[in-house]
Short mmCIF file of C-alpha atoms in Angstrom, two decimals:
data_model
loop_
_atom_site.label_atom_id
_atom_site.label_comp_id
_atom_site.label_asym_id
_atom_site.label_seq_id
_atom_site.Cartn_x
_atom_site.Cartn_y
_atom_site.Cartn_z
CA UNK A 1 -74.27 17.08 -89.30
CA UNK A 2 -72.63 13.65 -88.84
CA UNK A 3 -69.78 13.76 -91.28
CA UNK A 4 -67.40 15.64 -89.10
CA UNK A 5 -67.67 16.42 -85.39
CA UNK A 6 -65.37 19.46 -85.17
CA UNK A 7 -67.82 22.46 -85.55
CA UNK A 8 -65.03 24.91 -86.23
CA UNK A 9 -63.94 22.77 -89.31
CA UNK A 10 -67.53 22.54 -90.65
CA UNK A 11 -67.96 26.29 -90.35
CA UNK A 12 -64.49 26.79 -92.08
CA UNK A 13 -65.70 24.56 -94.88
CA UNK A 14 -68.90 26.63 -95.29
CA UNK A 15 -66.96 29.74 -95.11
CA UNK A 16 -64.66 28.74 -98.05
CA UNK A 17 -67.68 28.20 -100.13
CA UNK A 18 -69.02 31.73 -99.01
CA UNK A 19 -65.62 33.30 -99.83
CA UNK A 20 -65.64 31.57 -103.39
CA UNK A 21 -69.22 32.67 -104.00
CA UNK A 22 -68.32 36.27 -103.03
CA UNK A 23 -65.78 36.33 -105.99
CA UNK A 24 -68.64 36.67 -108.24
CA UNK A 25 -69.41 40.07 -106.58
CA UNK A 26 -65.89 41.34 -107.73
CA UNK A 27 -65.39 39.21 -110.79
CA UNK A 28 -68.88 38.21 -112.07
CA UNK A 29 -68.94 34.87 -113.81
CA UNK A 30 -72.26 33.77 -112.48
CA UNK A 31 -74.52 34.23 -109.57
CA UNK A 32 -73.47 34.53 -105.96
CA UNK A 33 -72.99 30.89 -105.18
CA UNK A 34 -70.21 28.79 -103.85
CA UNK A 35 -69.52 25.22 -102.85
CA UNK A 36 -66.82 23.20 -101.09
CA UNK A 37 -66.43 19.51 -101.06
CA UNK A 38 -64.42 17.80 -98.35
CA UNK A 39 -63.57 14.36 -97.43
CA UNK A 40 -62.75 13.99 -93.70
CA UNK A 41 -60.86 17.09 -93.13
CA UNK A 42 -59.37 17.37 -96.60
CA UNK A 43 -60.77 20.02 -98.83
CA UNK A 44 -60.95 18.45 -102.33
CA UNK A 45 -62.58 21.28 -104.20
CA UNK A 46 -63.80 24.89 -103.83
CA UNK A 47 -65.75 26.31 -106.79
CA UNK A 48 -68.13 29.10 -107.68
CA UNK A 49 -70.89 29.46 -110.18
CA UNK A 50 -69.56 30.32 -113.69
CA UNK A 51 -72.75 30.07 -115.74
CA UNK A 52 -72.17 33.47 -117.46
CA UNK A 53 -68.59 32.48 -118.40
CA UNK A 54 -69.24 28.96 -119.71
CA UNK A 55 -72.65 27.19 -119.82
CA UNK A 56 -75.89 26.75 -117.98
CA UNK A 57 -74.62 23.66 -116.14
CA UNK A 58 -71.75 25.49 -114.48
CA UNK A 59 -73.26 25.81 -111.12
CA UNK A 60 -70.90 25.89 -108.13
CA UNK A 61 -71.91 22.42 -106.95
CA UNK A 62 -71.39 20.84 -110.54
CA UNK A 63 -68.11 22.70 -110.88
CA UNK A 64 -67.01 21.42 -107.30
CA UNK A 65 -67.85 17.84 -108.27
CA UNK A 66 -65.84 18.08 -111.45
CA UNK A 67 -62.77 19.27 -109.36
CA UNK A 68 -63.25 16.70 -106.59
CA UNK A 69 -63.65 13.89 -109.23
CA UNK A 70 -60.45 14.90 -110.76
CA UNK A 71 -58.71 15.06 -107.34
CA UNK A 72 -59.91 11.55 -106.59
CA UNK A 73 -59.76 10.32 -110.12
CA UNK A 74 -63.17 8.91 -109.71
CA UNK A 75 -66.85 9.85 -110.20
CA UNK A 76 -67.56 8.11 -106.85
CA UNK A 77 -67.36 10.64 -104.06
CA UNK A 78 -68.63 8.28 -101.30
CA UNK A 79 -67.73 9.65 -97.95
CA UNK A 80 -67.47 13.22 -99.14
CA UNK A 81 -69.45 16.08 -98.01
CA UNK A 82 -70.53 19.30 -99.82
CA UNK A 83 -71.13 22.72 -98.41
CA UNK A 84 -73.11 24.97 -100.63
CA UNK A 85 -74.16 28.59 -99.97
CA UNK A 86 -77.60 28.04 -101.36
CA UNK A 87 -79.95 24.98 -101.56
CA UNK A 88 -78.99 22.98 -104.67
CA UNK A 89 -81.17 23.28 -107.58
CA UNK A 90 -82.61 19.99 -108.89
CA UNK A 91 -79.88 19.57 -111.36
CA UNK A 92 -77.24 19.90 -108.69
CA UNK A 93 -78.99 17.80 -106.21
CA UNK A 94 -79.05 15.06 -108.71
CA UNK A 95 -75.55 15.44 -109.54
CA UNK A 96 -74.69 15.26 -105.84
CA UNK A 97 -76.77 12.14 -105.44
CA UNK A 98 -75.16 10.52 -108.66
CA UNK A 99 -71.73 11.36 -107.32
CA UNK A 100 -72.59 9.36 -104.27
CA UNK A 101 -71.73 12.34 -101.81
CA UNK A 102 -72.82 11.46 -98.37
CA UNK A 103 -74.28 14.74 -97.39
CA UNK A 104 -74.87 18.45 -97.98
CA UNK A 105 -75.09 21.57 -95.76
CA UNK A 106 -76.64 24.65 -97.30
CA UNK A 107 -77.22 28.14 -96.12
CA UNK A 108 -79.96 29.92 -98.07
CA UNK A 109 -83.07 28.34 -99.71
CA UNK A 110 -84.19 28.19 -103.24
CA UNK A 111 -86.96 30.53 -102.38
CA UNK A 112 -84.28 33.16 -101.25
CA UNK A 113 -82.70 33.12 -104.62
CA UNK A 114 -85.87 32.93 -106.59
CA UNK A 115 -87.00 36.20 -104.96
CA UNK A 116 -83.90 37.82 -106.53
CA UNK A 117 -85.01 36.83 -110.06
CA UNK A 118 -83.15 33.55 -110.56
CA UNK A 119 -85.18 30.99 -112.65
CA UNK A 120 -85.12 28.27 -109.93
CA UNK A 121 -87.49 25.37 -110.16
CA UNK A 122 -88.89 25.26 -106.57
CA UNK A 123 -88.53 21.64 -105.71
CA UNK A 124 -86.88 21.48 -102.19
CA UNK A 125 -84.02 19.16 -101.44
CA UNK A 126 -86.20 17.58 -98.87
CA UNK A 127 -88.77 16.73 -101.57
CA UNK A 128 -86.15 15.52 -103.95
CA UNK A 129 -84.58 13.28 -101.30
CA UNK A 130 -88.10 11.87 -100.41
CA UNK A 131 -89.38 11.26 -103.93
CA UNK A 132 -86.05 9.97 -105.05
CA UNK A 133 -85.48 7.79 -102.13
CA UNK A 134 -81.91 9.38 -101.86
CA UNK A 135 -79.85 8.47 -98.76
CA UNK A 136 -78.06 11.85 -98.97
CA UNK A 137 -78.09 13.64 -95.59
CA UNK A 138 -79.36 17.28 -95.97
CA UNK A 139 -78.59 19.99 -93.42
CA UNK A 140 -80.52 23.25 -94.29
CA UNK A 141 -79.95 26.73 -93.03
CA UNK A 142 -76.23 26.09 -92.11
CA UNK A 143 -74.62 29.51 -91.49
CA UNK A 144 -77.75 30.90 -92.92
CA UNK A 145 -77.05 34.48 -91.81
CA UNK A 146 -73.65 34.58 -93.50
CA UNK A 147 -75.17 33.17 -96.65
CA UNK A 148 -77.84 35.73 -96.63
CA UNK A 149 -75.18 38.45 -96.20
CA UNK A 150 -73.56 37.08 -99.53
CA UNK A 151 -77.05 37.52 -101.26
CA UNK A 152 -77.45 41.02 -99.77
CA UNK A 153 -73.98 41.95 -101.24
CA UNK A 154 -75.28 40.63 -104.68
CA UNK A 155 -78.47 42.67 -104.22
CA UNK A 156 -76.34 45.80 -103.98
CA UNK A 157 -74.53 45.31 -107.32
CA UNK A 158 -75.54 47.67 -110.10
CA UNK A 159 -75.03 45.29 -113.02
CA UNK A 160 -76.16 41.86 -111.62
CA UNK A 161 -77.14 39.44 -114.22
CA UNK A 162 -79.68 36.64 -113.38
CA UNK A 163 -80.51 33.72 -115.57
#
């Protein structure tokens, strides 16, 4: 990752996303997904998936983009970086691209959540980047083990709802 050189800070940002996604284990409003948007070392937004509480577009990444845009009073998030517990779906990847976010790091893959029953369209971020000619920097499998642990916590829930 090139957006920030301090690995401890990078890990802190991803762990904020993981912690936020974990909120859907104890207070379920959506799937076990979290996102954190930063600019430099400043956290602009931390959000979780709230699909079940609101609407189908309320994925963690979209919710985080909305919060970061409010914080900066702009749709243009150039220079920002997003950490996501899971590889963004095509809708979220597009929103990240349109918001002009510079890069993304994600932990688990679309395939990991599809196995859990989520109705993901399997189009990888690498493929979306290639066919869309996006300049977005993509860092897969970032803190993957910790993000997989979040999915395993979700697996253990008795009343988990997938969509």
